[in-house]
């Protein structure tokens, strides 16, 4: 019996993009279902009753929620190719630690970059660069965080790359000037079809961010 | 020769989670108590990013973040597994452990630190999340089924610390009338030997919490 896979998602969400990359890496055929977050569908509310958020993966009628949990699930459920996590338990723990770091620290800071002003904005920019430098340290000389191939941390972080233009324009700074290694890494990832097809156009994302800012009354 | 050390804090539920998992699997370890008001060079060296406990050291290699440590322990020592094998069941366990850390616990702390006019709303939110958790438990003995699993270990705050917080603050959130299923789980849970052995002394915890609450002039 063929697998039935549906992804409830929102085009601009970096969390949704994570899952798109993961499914593409594994060669999983799925139905992409764009969700209206201002008017949530009955399906989304049914499949993610706790958080009512995207991304939500539906596999043969059962839902998995929370992007990193979904990515790990995709890795476990489609074991045949492209493993995201290393086989050694210690390296797996380090990989999980860095993905958790991205969610706990990096994401919150990026929100401030496109919503804050003045001192708060300057603080957020500095914190963001500090985080990127830590990630550069973890990357080291490897082509990807996963080593020779895309891994869990690459999948967790590269979706934010299509938001970099929005951060730089709102924050009036250049990420490449401060963290060239991260940009080089991101461009390397973009050469992979699973990544280039999943990330959104940075200009489109920036326009979306401007709309959000208007809605939040930032400008 | 395998060497396992744990940097922890007596009152931290996160630290106790790791001890529970190690004891469950019969892993011998050296415990090092950290003074969180005066962090040791060892802690700052092994967890430079978050500077928090717990930190597990296995043959000198550090692992930080309690849920990451729990999965590492499960993958390294195979006795008494705390995560199921099935990918879907595993994803569900991870989901509920994360729900506890990201949503449930912060909502409970929010009650303690919120201003008086926001307290009602904070309590309502915490009750809603605890009800969600209770629904997940349903008629299972433990979140992990017949034996305790990742979610039960992660829920140690609900199982024990919450009772101490309630007594220290005078605020009642969880009682048998409001949460019959959760209270049944709490009773079973704290009577499990591996849990019982890995709880801080109740009086000491209550006294510590009382001093924290009075320092912030919290009044219920």
mmCIF file of N, CA and C in Angstrom, chain B residues 43-175:
data_model
loop_
_atom_site.group_PDB
_atom_site.id
_atom_site.type_symbol
_atom_site.label_atom_id
_atom_site.label_comp_id
_atom_site.label_asym_id
_atom_site.label_seq_id
_atom_site.Cartn_x
_atom_site.Cartn_y
_atom_site.Cartn_z
ATOM 1 N N UNK B 43 31.761 23.596 35.041
ATOM 2 C CA UNK B 43 30.469 23.780 34.371
ATOM 3 C C UNK B 43 30.605 24.735 33.191
ATOM 4 N N UNK B 44 31.339 25.832 33.422
ATOM 5 C CA UNK B 44 31.492 26.825 32.355
ATOM 6 C C UNK B 44 32.300 26.263 31.196
ATOM 7 N N UNK B 45 33.192 25.320 31.516
ATOM 8 C CA UNK B 45 34.000 24.705 30.460
ATOM 9 C C UNK B 45 33.151 23.741 29.640
ATOM 10 N N UNK B 46 32.326 22.936 30.334
ATOM 11 C CA UNK B 46 31.597 21.878 29.641
ATOM 12 C C UNK B 46 30.243 22.303 29.093
ATOM 13 N N UNK B 47 29.732 23.453 29.540
ATOM 14 C CA UNK B 47 28.511 23.970 28.932
ATOM 15 C C UNK B 47 28.660 25.468 28.726
ATOM 16 N N UNK B 48 29.579 25.857 27.832
ATOM 17 C CA UNK B 48 29.852 27.282 27.664
ATOM 18 C C UNK B 48 28.671 28.046 27.063
ATOM 19 N N UNK B 49 27.832 27.361 26.318
ATOM 20 C CA UNK B 49 26.753 28.066 25.629
ATOM 21 C C UNK B 49 25.604 28.418 26.563
ATOM 22 N N UNK B 50 25.121 27.444 27.324
ATOM 23 C CA UNK B 50 23.989 27.721 28.209
ATOM 24 C C UNK B 50 24.405 27.910 29.669
ATOM 25 N N UNK B 51 25.570 27.384 30.054
ATOM 26 C CA UNK B 51 26.092 27.490 31.427
ATOM 27 C C UNK B 51 25.091 26.937 32.439
ATOM 28 N N UNK B 52 24.421 25.840 32.080
ATOM 29 C CA UNK B 52 23.386 25.309 32.962
ATOM 30 C C UNK B 52 23.674 23.857 33.318
ATOM 31 N N UNK B 53 22.962 23.406 34.366
ATOM 32 C CA UNK B 53 22.936 21.969 34.661
ATOM 33 C C UNK B 53 21.622 21.434 34.105
ATOM 34 N N UNK B 54 21.530 20.139 33.816
ATOM 35 C CA UNK B 54 22.572 19.130 33.982
ATOM 36 C C UNK B 54 23.548 19.071 32.806
ATOM 37 N N UNK B 55 24.746 18.621 33.081
ATOM 38 C CA UNK B 55 25.704 18.282 32.033
ATOM 39 C C UNK B 55 26.203 16.877 32.330
ATOM 40 N N UNK B 56 26.090 16.011 31.345
ATOM 41 C CA UNK B 56 26.591 14.644 31.503
ATOM 42 C C UNK B 56 27.981 14.593 30.890
ATOM 43 N N UNK B 57 28.904 13.950 31.571
ATOM 44 C CA UNK B 57 30.239 13.745 31.009
ATOM 45 C C UNK B 57 30.439 12.249 30.852
ATOM 46 N N UNK B 58 30.626 11.789 29.638
ATOM 47 C CA UNK B 58 30.859 10.373 29.404
ATOM 48 C C UNK B 58 32.245 10.228 28.798
ATOM 49 N N UNK B 59 33.144 9.624 29.550
ATOM 50 C CA UNK B 59 34.548 9.539 29.124
ATOM 51 C C UNK B 59 35.083 10.922 28.756
ATOM 52 N N UNK B 60 34.730 11.893 29.572
ATOM 53 C CA UNK B 60 35.256 13.245 29.374
ATOM 54 C C UNK B 60 34.521 14.075 28.340
ATOM 55 N N UNK B 61 33.591 13.475 27.611
ATOM 56 C CA UNK B 61 32.880 14.239 26.575
ATOM 57 C C UNK B 61 31.536 14.731 27.116
ATOM 58 N N UNK B 62 31.294 16.060 26.980
ATOM 59 C CA UNK B 62 30.093 16.626 27.611
ATOM 60 C C UNK B 62 28.851 16.583 26.727
ATOM 61 N N UNK B 63 27.698 16.427 27.389
ATOM 62 C CA UNK B 63 26.410 16.557 26.700
ATOM 63 C C UNK B 63 25.527 17.432 27.566
ATOM 64 N N UNK B 64 24.901 18.423 26.971
ATOM 65 C CA UNK B 64 24.046 19.342 27.728
ATOM 66 C C UNK B 64 22.615 19.299 27.187
ATOM 67 N N UNK B 65 21.691 19.846 27.989
ATOM 68 C CA UNK B 65 20.241 19.878 27.705
ATOM 69 C C UNK B 65 19.622 18.528 28.087
ATOM 70 N N UNK B 66 18.758 18.550 29.094
ATOM 71 C CA UNK B 66 18.287 17.297 29.696
ATOM 72 C C UNK B 66 17.633 16.343 28.703
ATOM 73 N N UNK B 67 16.804 16.834 27.787
ATOM 74 C CA UNK B 67 16.141 15.913 26.858
ATOM 75 C C UNK B 67 17.145 15.306 25.876
ATOM 76 N N UNK B 68 18.154 16.078 25.497
ATOM 77 C CA UNK B 68 19.213 15.556 24.625
ATOM 78 C C UNK B 68 19.983 14.470 25.386
ATOM 79 N N UNK B 69 20.277 14.746 26.661
ATOM 80 C CA UNK B 69 20.999 13.782 27.499
ATOM 81 C C UNK B 69 20.180 12.493 27.642
ATOM 82 N N UNK B 70 18.874 12.622 27.873
ATOM 83 C CA UNK B 70 18.036 11.425 28.052
ATOM 84 C C UNK B 70 18.084 10.534 26.799
ATOM 85 N N UNK B 71 18.012 11.140 25.621
ATOM 86 C CA UNK B 71 18.059 10.331 24.396
ATOM 87 C C UNK B 71 19.436 9.687 24.250
ATOM 88 N N UNK B 72 20.476 10.411 24.627
ATOM 89 C CA UNK B 72 21.835 9.850 24.573
ATOM 90 C C UNK B 72 21.957 8.638 25.495
ATOM 91 N N UNK B 73 21.440 8.788 26.711
ATOM 92 C CA UNK B 73 21.486 7.689 27.685
ATOM 93 C C UNK B 73 20.738 6.477 27.130
ATOM 94 N N UNK B 74 19.576 6.716 26.530
ATOM 95 C CA UNK B 74 18.772 5.614 26.003
ATOM 96 C C UNK B 74 19.483 4.891 24.866
ATOM 97 N N UNK B 75 20.221 5.656 24.042
ATOM 98 C CA UNK B 75 20.907 5.057 22.897
ATOM 99 C C UNK B 75 22.192 4.347 23.315
ATOM 100 N N UNK B 76 22.765 4.781 24.443
ATOM 101 C CA UNK B 76 24.064 4.229 24.864
ATOM 102 C C UNK B 76 23.918 3.025 25.776
ATOM 103 N N UNK B 77 22.910 3.060 26.683
ATOM 104 C CA UNK B 77 22.681 1.951 27.604
ATOM 105 C C UNK B 77 21.312 1.376 27.342
ATOM 106 N N UNK B 78 21.309 0.115 26.825
ATOM 107 C CA UNK B 78 20.069 -0.424 26.271
ATOM 108 C C UNK B 78 19.091 -1.040 27.281
ATOM 109 N N UNK B 79 19.505 -1.247 28.534
ATOM 110 C CA UNK B 79 18.592 -1.810 29.547
ATOM 111 C C UNK B 79 17.435 -0.855 29.774
ATOM 112 N N UNK B 80 16.228 -1.418 30.018
ATOM 113 C CA UNK B 80 15.058 -0.591 30.347
ATOM 114 C C UNK B 80 14.905 0.621 29.426
ATOM 115 N N UNK B 81 14.601 0.382 28.151
ATOM 116 C CA UNK B 81 14.478 1.508 27.217
ATOM 117 C C UNK B 81 13.406 2.495 27.651
ATOM 118 N N UNK B 82 13.679 3.800 27.422
ATOM 119 C CA UNK B 82 12.702 4.822 27.790
ATOM 120 C C UNK B 82 11.994 5.399 26.563
ATOM 121 N N UNK B 83 12.474 5.038 25.388
ATOM 122 C CA UNK B 83 11.793 5.467 24.157
ATOM 123 C C UNK B 83 11.362 4.236 23.385
ATOM 124 N N UNK B 84 10.151 4.288 22.762
ATOM 125 C CA UNK B 84 9.713 3.138 21.963
ATOM 126 C C UNK B 84 10.518 3.047 20.666
ATOM 127 N N UNK B 85 10.452 1.878 20.008
ATOM 128 C CA UNK B 85 11.184 1.679 18.755
ATOM 129 C C UNK B 85 10.450 2.263 17.564
ATOM 130 N N UNK B 86 9.123 2.153 17.605
ATOM 131 C CA UNK B 86 8.313 2.579 16.472
ATOM 132 C C UNK B 86 8.468 4.080 16.224
ATOM 133 N N UNK B 87 8.763 4.475 14.956
ATOM 134 C CA UNK B 87 8.997 5.903 14.676
ATOM 135 C C UNK B 87 7.866 6.824 15.103
ATOM 136 N N UNK B 88 6.617 6.386 14.900
ATOM 137 C CA UNK B 88 5.489 7.252 15.244
ATOM 138 C C UNK B 88 5.374 7.409 16.758
ATOM 139 N N UNK B 89 5.468 6.276 17.480
ATOM 140 C CA UNK B 89 5.376 6.328 18.945
ATOM 141 C C UNK B 89 6.530 7.165 19.520
ATOM 142 N N UNK B 90 7.693 7.048 18.889
ATOM 143 C CA UNK B 90 8.849 7.831 19.339
ATOM 144 C C UNK B 90 8.580 9.329 19.152
ATOM 145 N N UNK B 91 8.009 9.662 17.988
ATOM 146 C CA UNK B 91 7.691 11.064 17.704
ATOM 147 C C UNK B 91 6.686 11.599 18.727
ATOM 148 N N UNK B 92 5.715 10.782 19.094
ATOM 149 C CA UNK B 92 4.720 11.210 20.081
ATOM 150 C C UNK B 92 5.365 11.452 21.445
ATOM 151 N N UNK B 93 6.276 10.557 21.846
ATOM 152 C CA UNK B 93 6.971 10.731 23.132
ATOM 153 C C UNK B 93 7.764 12.034 23.128
ATOM 154 N N UNK B 94 8.468 12.279 22.032
ATOM 155 C CA UNK B 94 9.253 13.521 21.935
ATOM 156 C C UNK B 94 8.330 14.734 21.989
ATOM 157 N N UNK B 95 7.185 14.633 21.334
ATOM 158 C CA UNK B 95 6.235 15.740 21.307
ATOM 159 C C UNK B 95 5.790 16.097 22.716
ATOM 160 N N UNK B 96 5.396 15.100 23.505
ATOM 161 C CA UNK B 96 4.870 15.381 24.846
ATOM 162 C C UNK B 96 5.952 15.842 25.810
ATOM 163 N N UNK B 97 7.180 15.324 25.629
ATOM 164 C CA UNK B 97 8.292 15.807 26.460
ATOM 165 C C UNK B 97 8.536 17.286 26.162
ATOM 166 N N UNK B 98 8.484 17.646 24.900
ATOM 167 C CA UNK B 98 8.698 19.037 24.489
ATOM 168 C C UNK B 98 7.543 19.919 24.981
ATOM 169 N N UNK B 99 6.323 19.372 24.933
ATOM 170 C CA UNK B 99 5.156 20.106 25.408
ATOM 171 C C UNK B 99 5.335 20.468 26.879
ATOM 172 N N UNK B 100 5.844 19.522 27.649
ATOM 173 C CA UNK B 100 6.090 19.766 29.067
ATOM 174 C C UNK B 100 7.074 20.919 29.247
ATOM 175 N N UNK B 101 8.182 20.873 28.516
ATOM 176 C CA UNK B 101 9.235 21.877 28.689
ATOM 177 C C UNK B 101 8.889 23.237 28.082
ATOM 178 N N UNK B 102 8.289 23.223 26.898
ATOM 179 C CA UNK B 102 8.072 24.486 26.175
ATOM 180 C C UNK B 102 6.796 25.191 26.598
ATOM 181 N N UNK B 103 5.790 24.412 27.013
ATOM 182 C CA UNK B 103 4.463 24.999 27.204
ATOM 183 C C UNK B 103 3.947 24.848 28.640
ATOM 184 N N UNK B 104 3.967 23.618 29.134
ATOM 185 C CA UNK B 104 3.370 23.331 30.443
ATOM 186 C C UNK B 104 4.109 24.015 31.591
ATOM 187 N N UNK B 105 5.409 23.718 31.698
ATOM 188 C CA UNK B 105 6.180 24.273 32.807
ATOM 189 C C UNK B 105 6.262 25.797 32.792
ATOM 190 N N UNK B 106 6.551 26.407 31.629
ATOM 191 C CA UNK B 106 6.576 27.880 31.618
ATOM 192 C C UNK B 106 5.244 28.493 32.056
ATOM 193 N N UNK B 107 4.134 27.844 31.687
ATOM 194 C CA UNK B 107 2.829 28.381 32.068
ATOM 195 C C UNK B 107 2.659 28.345 33.585
ATOM 196 N N UNK B 108 3.185 27.289 34.214
ATOM 197 C CA UNK B 108 3.072 27.174 35.671
ATOM 198 C C UNK B 108 3.945 28.232 36.352
ATOM 199 N N UNK B 109 5.166 28.403 35.866
ATOM 200 C CA UNK B 109 6.049 29.425 36.444
ATOM 201 C C UNK B 109 5.457 30.818 36.239
ATOM 202 N N UNK B 110 4.782 30.985 35.106
ATOM 203 C CA UNK B 110 4.203 32.294 34.783
ATOM 204 C C UNK B 110 3.237 32.740 35.895
ATOM 205 N N UNK B 111 2.533 31.765 36.488
ATOM 206 C CA UNK B 111 1.612 32.096 37.578
ATOM 207 C C UNK B 111 2.379 32.741 38.731
ATOM 208 N N UNK B 112 3.535 32.159 39.026
ATOM 209 C CA UNK B 112 4.320 32.625 40.171
ATOM 210 C C UNK B 112 4.848 34.032 39.958
ATOM 211 N N UNK B 113 5.245 34.315 38.721
ATOM 212 C CA UNK B 113 5.906 35.599 38.504
ATOM 213 C C UNK B 113 4.984 36.666 37.910
ATOM 214 N N UNK B 114 3.698 36.318 37.674
ATOM 215 C CA UNK B 114 2.840 37.323 37.032
ATOM 216 C C UNK B 114 2.268 38.295 38.054
ATOM 217 N N UNK B 115 1.915 39.482 37.551
ATOM 218 C CA UNK B 115 1.335 40.493 38.438
ATOM 219 C C UNK B 115 -0.086 40.038 38.807
ATOM 220 N N UNK B 116 -0.600 40.579 39.942
ATOM 221 C CA UNK B 116 -1.898 40.137 40.466
ATOM 222 C C UNK B 116 -3.027 40.182 39.454
ATOM 223 N N UNK B 117 -3.078 41.235 38.640
ATOM 224 C CA UNK B 117 -4.201 41.355 37.708
ATOM 225 C C UNK B 117 -4.096 40.404 36.526
ATOM 226 N N UNK B 118 -2.910 39.774 36.374
ATOM 227 C CA UNK B 118 -2.739 38.829 35.271
ATOM 228 C C UNK B 118 -2.739 37.388 35.755
ATOM 229 N N UNK B 119 -2.845 37.253 37.093
ATOM 230 C CA UNK B 119 -2.687 35.915 37.660
ATOM 231 C C UNK B 119 -3.810 34.968 37.244
ATOM 232 N N UNK B 120 -5.070 35.486 37.260
ATOM 233 C CA UNK B 120 -6.222 34.651 36.888
ATOM 234 C C UNK B 120 -6.012 34.039 35.504
ATOM 235 N N UNK B 121 -5.589 34.898 34.574
ATOM 236 C CA UNK B 121 -5.394 34.459 33.188
ATOM 237 C C UNK B 121 -4.281 33.417 33.137
ATOM 238 N N UNK B 122 -3.207 33.638 33.906
ATOM 239 C CA UNK B 122 -2.078 32.707 33.920
ATOM 240 C C UNK B 122 -2.510 31.356 34.468
ATOM 241 N N UNK B 123 -3.359 31.392 35.512
ATOM 242 C CA UNK B 123 -3.844 30.138 36.107
ATOM 243 C C UNK B 123 -4.711 29.381 35.104
ATOM 244 N N UNK B 124 -5.589 30.122 34.407
ATOM 245 C CA UNK B 124 -6.456 29.482 33.402
ATOM 246 C C UNK B 124 -5.635 28.790 32.336
ATOM 247 N N UNK B 125 -4.584 29.474 31.896
ATOM 248 C CA UNK B 125 -3.744 28.907 30.838
ATOM 249 C C UNK B 125 -3.046 27.636 31.321
ATOM 250 N N UNK B 126 -2.527 27.676 32.540
ATOM 251 C CA UNK B 126 -1.836 26.504 33.085
ATOM 252 C C UNK B 126 -2.797 25.331 33.217
ATOM 253 N N UNK B 127 -4.022 25.617 33.668
ATOM 254 C CA UNK B 127 -5.027 24.559 33.815
ATOM 255 C C UNK B 127 -5.323 23.927 32.458
ATOM 256 N N UNK B 128 -5.440 24.771 31.436
ATOM 257 C CA UNK B 128 -5.724 24.273 30.089
ATOM 258 C C UNK B 128 -4.626 23.307 29.628
ATOM 259 N N UNK B 129 -3.370 23.689 29.856
ATOM 260 C CA UNK B 129 -2.257 22.841 29.420
ATOM 261 C C UNK B 129 -2.194 21.547 30.217
ATOM 262 N N UNK B 130 -2.498 21.630 31.515
ATOM 263 C CA UNK B 130 -2.480 20.427 32.337
ATOM 264 C C UNK B 130 -3.610 19.483 31.931
ATOM 265 N N UNK B 131 -4.736 20.058 31.515
ATOM 266 C CA UNK B 131 -5.850 19.222 31.039
ATOM 267 C C UNK B 131 -5.438 18.505 29.747
ATOM 268 N N UNK B 132 -4.733 19.224 28.868
ATOM 269 C CA UNK B 132 -4.240 18.614 27.633
ATOM 270 C C UNK B 132 -3.336 17.429 27.965
ATOM 271 N N UNK B 133 -2.463 17.635 28.942
ATOM 272 C CA UNK B 133 -1.549 16.574 29.370
ATOM 273 C C UNK B 133 -2.320 15.402 29.939
ATOM 274 N N UNK B 134 -3.325 15.696 30.742
ATOM 275 C CA UNK B 134 -4.134 14.655 31.370
ATOM 276 C C UNK B 134 -4.865 13.832 30.309
ATOM 277 N N UNK B 135 -5.344 14.495 29.250
ATOM 278 C CA UNK B 135 -6.033 13.796 28.163
ATOM 279 C C UNK B 135 -5.116 12.808 27.470
ATOM 280 N N UNK B 136 -3.863 13.142 27.398
ATOM 281 C CA UNK B 136 -2.893 12.258 26.758
ATOM 282 C C UNK B 136 -2.677 11.002 27.610
ATOM 283 N N UNK B 137 -2.747 11.171 28.912
ATOM 284 C CA UNK B 137 -2.546 10.048 29.824
ATOM 285 C C UNK B 137 -3.692 9.043 29.706
ATOM 286 N N UNK B 138 -4.934 9.546 29.655
ATOM 287 C CA UNK B 138 -6.173 8.740 29.574
ATOM 288 C C UNK B 138 -6.160 7.622 30.625
ATOM 289 N N UNK B 139 -6.241 6.347 30.149
ATOM 290 C CA UNK B 139 -6.296 5.265 31.132
ATOM 291 C C UNK B 139 -4.983 4.480 31.200
ATOM 292 N N UNK B 140 -3.917 5.085 30.663
ATOM 293 C CA UNK B 140 -2.607 4.418 30.741
ATOM 294 C C UNK B 140 -2.065 4.556 32.158
ATOM 295 N N UNK B 141 -1.286 3.552 32.566
ATOM 296 C CA UNK B 141 -0.703 3.604 33.906
ATOM 297 C C UNK B 141 0.326 4.741 33.969
ATOM 298 N N UNK B 142 1.164 4.773 32.934
ATOM 299 C CA UNK B 142 2.150 5.848 32.813
ATOM 300 C C UNK B 142 2.062 6.388 31.393
ATOM 301 N N UNK B 143 2.648 7.558 31.134
ATOM 302 C CA UNK B 143 2.702 8.081 29.774
ATOM 303 C C UNK B 143 3.396 7.064 28.872
ATOM 304 N N UNK B 144 4.378 6.346 29.433
ATOM 305 C CA UNK B 144 5.128 5.361 28.655
ATOM 306 C C UNK B 144 4.429 4.018 28.533
ATOM 307 N N UNK B 145 3.220 3.885 29.092
ATOM 308 C CA UNK B 145 2.489 2.615 29.055
ATOM 309 C C UNK B 145 2.565 1.920 30.411
ATOM 310 N N UNK B 146 3.032 0.659 30.397
ATOM 311 C CA UNK B 146 3.094 -0.090 31.655
ATOM 312 C C UNK B 146 4.280 0.313 32.515
ATOM 313 N N UNK B 147 5.325 0.823 31.869
ATOM 314 C CA UNK B 147 6.505 1.266 32.617
ATOM 315 C C UNK B 147 6.794 2.727 32.289
ATOM 316 N N UNK B 148 7.580 3.384 33.142
ATOM 317 C CA UNK B 148 7.842 4.805 32.890
ATOM 318 C C UNK B 148 8.753 4.964 31.680
ATOM 319 N N UNK B 149 8.484 6.016 30.925
ATOM 320 C CA UNK B 149 9.267 6.295 29.731
ATOM 321 C C UNK B 149 9.751 7.726 29.751
ATOM 322 N N UNK B 150 10.186 8.188 28.588
ATOM 323 C CA UNK B 150 10.741 9.540 28.453
ATOM 324 C C UNK B 150 9.798 10.603 29.001
ATOM 325 N N UNK B 151 8.512 10.493 28.667
ATOM 326 C CA UNK B 151 7.567 11.535 29.056
ATOM 327 C C UNK B 151 7.373 11.546 30.575
ATOM 328 N N UNK B 152 7.305 10.357 31.175
ATOM 329 C CA UNK B 152 7.160 10.299 32.634
ATOM 330 C C UNK B 152 8.367 10.926 33.318
ATOM 331 N N UNK B 153 9.556 10.616 32.802
ATOM 332 C CA UNK B 153 10.779 11.195 33.375
ATOM 333 C C UNK B 153 10.757 12.709 33.207
ATOM 334 N N UNK B 154 10.368 13.170 32.017
ATOM 335 C CA UNK B 154 10.319 14.610 31.757
ATOM 336 C C UNK B 154 9.251 15.282 32.604
ATOM 337 N N UNK B 155 8.209 14.536 32.982
ATOM 338 C CA UNK B 155 7.106 15.110 33.759
ATOM 339 C C UNK B 155 7.378 15.096 35.267
ATOM 340 N N UNK B 156 8.640 14.891 35.653
ATOM 341 C CA UNK B 156 8.942 14.842 37.092
ATOM 342 C C UNK B 156 8.554 16.143 37.801
ATOM 343 N N UNK B 157 8.580 17.242 37.062
ATOM 344 C CA UNK B 157 8.171 18.527 37.650
ATOM 345 C C UNK B 157 6.708 18.473 38.085
ATOM 346 N N UNK B 158 5.874 17.892 37.213
ATOM 347 C CA UNK B 158 4.450 17.759 37.530
ATOM 348 C C UNK B 158 4.276 16.739 38.650
ATOM 349 N N UNK B 159 5.069 15.683 38.575
ATOM 350 C CA UNK B 159 4.936 14.595 39.543
ATOM 351 C C UNK B 159 5.319 14.980 40.956
ATOM 352 N N UNK B 160 6.272 15.867 41.098
ATOM 353 C CA UNK B 160 6.770 16.161 42.445
ATOM 354 C C UNK B 160 6.931 17.645 42.738
ATOM 355 N N UNK B 161 7.633 18.376 41.866
ATOM 356 C CA UNK B 161 7.932 19.776 42.146
ATOM 357 C C UNK B 161 6.670 20.627 42.278
ATOM 358 N N UNK B 162 5.658 20.309 41.448
ATOM 359 C CA UNK B 162 4.440 21.120 41.471
ATOM 360 C C UNK B 162 3.791 21.099 42.849
ATOM 361 N N UNK B 163 3.771 19.921 43.462
ATOM 362 C CA UNK B 163 3.216 19.806 44.816
ATOM 363 C C UNK B 163 3.969 20.696 45.797
ATOM 364 N N UNK B 164 5.287 20.727 45.669
ATOM 365 C CA UNK B 164 6.112 21.558 46.554
ATOM 366 C C UNK B 164 5.854 23.037 46.270
ATOM 367 N N UNK B 165 5.729 23.384 44.980
ATOM 368 C CA UNK B 165 5.447 24.775 44.601
ATOM 369 C C UNK B 165 4.108 25.213 45.188
ATOM 370 N N UNK B 166 3.117 24.322 45.104
ATOM 371 C CA UNK B 166 1.788 24.650 45.631
ATOM 372 C C UNK B 166 1.843 24.883 47.139
ATOM 373 N N UNK B 167 2.573 24.010 47.836
ATOM 374 C CA UNK B 167 2.650 24.157 49.289
ATOM 375 C C UNK B 167 3.441 25.403 49.668
ATOM 376 N N UNK B 168 4.494 25.697 48.920
ATOM 377 C CA UNK B 168 5.339 26.854 49.248
ATOM 378 C C UNK B 168 4.629 28.165 48.967
ATOM 379 N N UNK B 169 3.736 28.168 47.986
ATOM 380 C CA UNK B 169 3.104 29.424 47.574
ATOM 381 C C UNK B 169 1.685 29.570 48.082
ATOM 382 N N UNK B 170 1.059 28.479 48.479
ATOM 383 C CA UNK B 170 -0.330 28.524 48.896
ATOM 384 C C UNK B 170 -1.292 28.488 47.721
ATOM 385 N N UNK B 171 -0.769 28.343 46.505
ATOM 386 C CA UNK B 171 -1.622 28.324 45.328
ATOM 387 C C UNK B 171 -1.961 26.882 44.991
ATOM 388 N N UNK B 172 -3.232 26.587 44.750
ATOM 389 C CA UNK B 172 -3.584 25.221 44.401
ATOM 390 C C UNK B 172 -4.000 25.141 42.948
ATOM 391 N N UNK B 173 -3.256 24.361 42.200
ATOM 392 C CA UNK B 173 -3.534 24.223 40.776
ATOM 393 C C UNK B 173 -4.080 22.822 40.477
ATOM 394 N N UNK B 174 -3.390 21.825 40.999
ATOM 395 C CA UNK B 174 -3.743 20.436 40.738
ATOM 396 C C UNK B 174 -4.327 19.808 42.000
ATOM 397 N N UNK B 175 -5.575 19.366 41.911
ATOM 398 C CA UNK B 175 -6.179 18.606 43.011
ATOM 399 C C UNK B 175 -7.026 17.483 42.407
#
